Short mmCIF file of C-alpha atoms in Angstrom, two decimals:
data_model
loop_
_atom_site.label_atom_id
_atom_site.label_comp_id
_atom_site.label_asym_id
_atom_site.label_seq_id
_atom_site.Cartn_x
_atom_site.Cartn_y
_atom_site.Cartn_z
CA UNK A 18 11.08 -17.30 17.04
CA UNK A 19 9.02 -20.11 16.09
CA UNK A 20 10.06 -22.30 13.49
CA UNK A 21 7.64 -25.65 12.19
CA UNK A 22 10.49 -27.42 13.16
CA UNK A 23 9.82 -26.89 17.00
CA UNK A 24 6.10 -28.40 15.83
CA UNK A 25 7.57 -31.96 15.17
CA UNK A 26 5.47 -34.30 17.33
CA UNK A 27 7.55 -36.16 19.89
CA UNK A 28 8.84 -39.90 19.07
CA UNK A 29 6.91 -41.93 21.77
CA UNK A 30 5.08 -45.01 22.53
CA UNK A 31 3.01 -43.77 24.62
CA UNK A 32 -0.09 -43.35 22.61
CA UNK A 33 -1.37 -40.51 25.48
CA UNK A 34 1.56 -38.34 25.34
CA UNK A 35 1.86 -38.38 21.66
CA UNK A 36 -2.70 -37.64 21.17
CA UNK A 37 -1.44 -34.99 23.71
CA UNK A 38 0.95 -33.78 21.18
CA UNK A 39 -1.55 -33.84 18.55
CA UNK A 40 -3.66 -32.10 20.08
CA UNK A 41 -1.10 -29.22 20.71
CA UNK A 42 0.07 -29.24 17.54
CA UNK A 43 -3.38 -29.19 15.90
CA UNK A 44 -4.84 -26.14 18.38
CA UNK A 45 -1.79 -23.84 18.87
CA UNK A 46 -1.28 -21.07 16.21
CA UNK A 47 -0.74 -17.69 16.04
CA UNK A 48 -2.08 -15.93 12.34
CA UNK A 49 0.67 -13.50 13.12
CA UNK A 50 3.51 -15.50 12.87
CA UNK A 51 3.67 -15.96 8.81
CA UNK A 52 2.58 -19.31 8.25
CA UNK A 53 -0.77 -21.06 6.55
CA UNK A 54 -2.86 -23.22 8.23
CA UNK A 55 -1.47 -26.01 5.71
CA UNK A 56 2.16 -25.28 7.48
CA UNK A 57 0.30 -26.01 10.84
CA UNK A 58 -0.67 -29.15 9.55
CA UNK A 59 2.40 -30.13 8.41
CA UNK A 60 3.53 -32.03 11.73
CA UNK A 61 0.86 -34.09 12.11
CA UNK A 62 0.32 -34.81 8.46
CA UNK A 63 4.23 -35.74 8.16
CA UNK A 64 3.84 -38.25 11.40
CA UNK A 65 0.97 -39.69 9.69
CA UNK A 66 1.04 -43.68 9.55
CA UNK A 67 4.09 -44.59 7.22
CA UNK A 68 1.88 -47.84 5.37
CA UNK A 69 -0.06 -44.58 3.97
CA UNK A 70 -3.21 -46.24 4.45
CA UNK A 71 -4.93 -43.78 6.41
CA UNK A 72 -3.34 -41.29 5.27
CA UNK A 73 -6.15 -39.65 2.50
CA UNK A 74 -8.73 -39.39 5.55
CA UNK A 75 -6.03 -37.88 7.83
CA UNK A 76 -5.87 -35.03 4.64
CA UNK A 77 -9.66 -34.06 5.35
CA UNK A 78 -9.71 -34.64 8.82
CA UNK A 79 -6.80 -32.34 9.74
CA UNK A 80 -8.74 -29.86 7.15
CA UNK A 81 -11.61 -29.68 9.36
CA UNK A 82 -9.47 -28.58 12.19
CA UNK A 83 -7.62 -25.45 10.84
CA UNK A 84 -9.78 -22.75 9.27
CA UNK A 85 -9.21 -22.86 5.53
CA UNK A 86 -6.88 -20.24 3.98
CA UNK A 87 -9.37 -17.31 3.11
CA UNK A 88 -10.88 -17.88 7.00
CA UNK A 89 -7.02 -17.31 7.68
CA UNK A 90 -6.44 -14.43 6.12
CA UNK A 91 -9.31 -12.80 7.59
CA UNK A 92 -8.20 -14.09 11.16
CA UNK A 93 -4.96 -12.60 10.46
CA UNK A 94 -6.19 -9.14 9.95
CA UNK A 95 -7.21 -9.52 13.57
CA UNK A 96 -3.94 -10.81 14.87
CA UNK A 97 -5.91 -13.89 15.89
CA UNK A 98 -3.79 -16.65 18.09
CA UNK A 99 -5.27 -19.64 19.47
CA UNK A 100 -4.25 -22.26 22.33
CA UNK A 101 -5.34 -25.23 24.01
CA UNK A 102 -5.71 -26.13 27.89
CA UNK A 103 -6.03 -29.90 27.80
CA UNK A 104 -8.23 -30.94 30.31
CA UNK A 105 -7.61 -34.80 29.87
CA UNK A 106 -6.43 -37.25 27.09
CA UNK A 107 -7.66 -41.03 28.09
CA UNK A 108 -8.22 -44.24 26.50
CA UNK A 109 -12.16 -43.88 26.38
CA UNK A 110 -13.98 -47.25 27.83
CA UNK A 111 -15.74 -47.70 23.91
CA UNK A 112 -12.61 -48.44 22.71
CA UNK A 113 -12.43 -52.01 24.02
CA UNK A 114 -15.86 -53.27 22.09
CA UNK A 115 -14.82 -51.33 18.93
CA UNK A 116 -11.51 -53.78 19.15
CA UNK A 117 -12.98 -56.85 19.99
CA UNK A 118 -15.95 -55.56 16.82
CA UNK A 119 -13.22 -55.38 14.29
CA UNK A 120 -12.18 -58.54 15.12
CA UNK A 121 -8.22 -58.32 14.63
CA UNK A 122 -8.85 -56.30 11.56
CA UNK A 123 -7.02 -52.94 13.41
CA UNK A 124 -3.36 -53.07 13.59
CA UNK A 125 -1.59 -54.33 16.32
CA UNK A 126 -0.87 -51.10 19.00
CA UNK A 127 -3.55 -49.32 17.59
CA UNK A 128 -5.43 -47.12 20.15
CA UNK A 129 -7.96 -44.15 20.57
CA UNK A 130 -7.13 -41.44 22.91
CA UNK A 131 -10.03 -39.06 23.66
CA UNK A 132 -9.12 -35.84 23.93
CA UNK A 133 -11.00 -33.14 26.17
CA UNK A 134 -9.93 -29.70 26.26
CA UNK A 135 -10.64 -25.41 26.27
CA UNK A 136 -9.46 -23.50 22.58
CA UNK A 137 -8.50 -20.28 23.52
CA UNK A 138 -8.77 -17.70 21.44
CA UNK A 139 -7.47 -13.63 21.25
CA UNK A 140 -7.31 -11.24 18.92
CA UNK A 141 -7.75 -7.73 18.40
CA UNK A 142 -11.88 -6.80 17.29
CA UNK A 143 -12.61 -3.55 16.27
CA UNK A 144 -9.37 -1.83 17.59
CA UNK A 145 -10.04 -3.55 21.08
CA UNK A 146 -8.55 -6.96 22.49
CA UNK A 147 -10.91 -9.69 22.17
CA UNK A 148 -10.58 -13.41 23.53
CA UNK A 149 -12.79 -16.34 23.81
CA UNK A 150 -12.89 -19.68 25.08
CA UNK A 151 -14.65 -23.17 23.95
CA UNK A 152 -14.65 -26.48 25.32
CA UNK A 153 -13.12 -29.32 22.50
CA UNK A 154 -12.91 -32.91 22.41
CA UNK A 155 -11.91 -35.35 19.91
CA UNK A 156 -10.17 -38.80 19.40
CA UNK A 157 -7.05 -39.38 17.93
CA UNK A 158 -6.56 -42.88 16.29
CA UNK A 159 -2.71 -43.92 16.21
CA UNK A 160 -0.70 -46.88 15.73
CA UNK A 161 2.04 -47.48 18.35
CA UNK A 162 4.33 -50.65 19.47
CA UNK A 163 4.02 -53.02 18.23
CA UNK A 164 2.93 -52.25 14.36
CA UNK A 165 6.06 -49.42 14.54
CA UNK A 166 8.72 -48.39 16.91
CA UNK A 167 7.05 -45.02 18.18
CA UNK A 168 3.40 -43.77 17.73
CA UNK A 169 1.81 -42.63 14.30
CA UNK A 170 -1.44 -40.84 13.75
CA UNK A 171 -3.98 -42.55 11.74
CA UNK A 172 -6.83 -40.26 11.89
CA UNK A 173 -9.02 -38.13 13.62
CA UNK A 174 -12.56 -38.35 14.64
CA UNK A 175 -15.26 -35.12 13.91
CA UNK A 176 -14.32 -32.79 16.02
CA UNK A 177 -16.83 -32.44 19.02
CA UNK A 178 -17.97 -36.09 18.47
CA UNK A 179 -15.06 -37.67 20.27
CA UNK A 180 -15.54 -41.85 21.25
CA UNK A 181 -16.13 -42.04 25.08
#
């Protein structure tokens, strides 16, 4: 059985690995399985920079992600679970000018990771199986070695509107 425990993202300073994490942590749920989309957001939210600067936009961007609790409900009626294939997770080349713009005003070890991936979706519609697939990308802002010891999210872009 799945427990939020087994959602804990990894300790790593390796800022791909751990947007990789993020990204499975953020897209993998199952409305079947008892918990709230807040208890999905949990990991990431709880791995969230520890200065707590960030961490009011990380709130509403990890809200944009999940589909709120009434959306939830109404997935769960249709034993909806949903998955992510990530295609890639890379440093995207805009990154470098948005560093040298903020000029040292980003913490040290801080990097965007652009996510591209498929959400899968299935569920039961109508008495029938249903399923569906979307392309996703994104950008996951965290701060790694050497601000901290191991990688923390700082935010998330819009979804679909990742930096390339």
């Amino acid at each position: 059985m799945v427990t939020l425990e087994d959602r804990a993202l990894p300790h790593t300073s390796d800022p791909i690995a751990y947007a990789r994490a993020v990204a499975t942590s953020m897209f993998d749920w199952d409305t079947s399985l008892g918990f709230l989309p807040t208890d999905y957001a949990a990991a990431v939210l709880a791995d969230a920079n520890p200065s707590g600067e960030e961490t009011p936009g990380l709130i509403a961007d990890v809200a944009t992600y999940l589909p709120n609790v009434d959306q939830w409900l109404d997935l769960g009626a249709m034993d909806v679970r949903q998955t992510i294939e990530i295609d890639d997770a890379y440093v995207p080349e805009s990154w470098t000018a948005a560093v040298r713009q903020a000029h040292g005003h980003l913490r040290p070890g801080t990097t965007a990771v652009t996510v591209t991936a498929t959400r899968h979706r299935s569920g039961v519609w109508n008495g029938e199986s249903a399923a569906s697939s979307h392309p996703v990308a994104f950008t996951v802002f965290a701060a790694c070695e050497p601000s901290f010891d191991r990688c923390h999210v700082l935010r998330l872009s819009q979804l679909d509107n990742p930096l390339r």
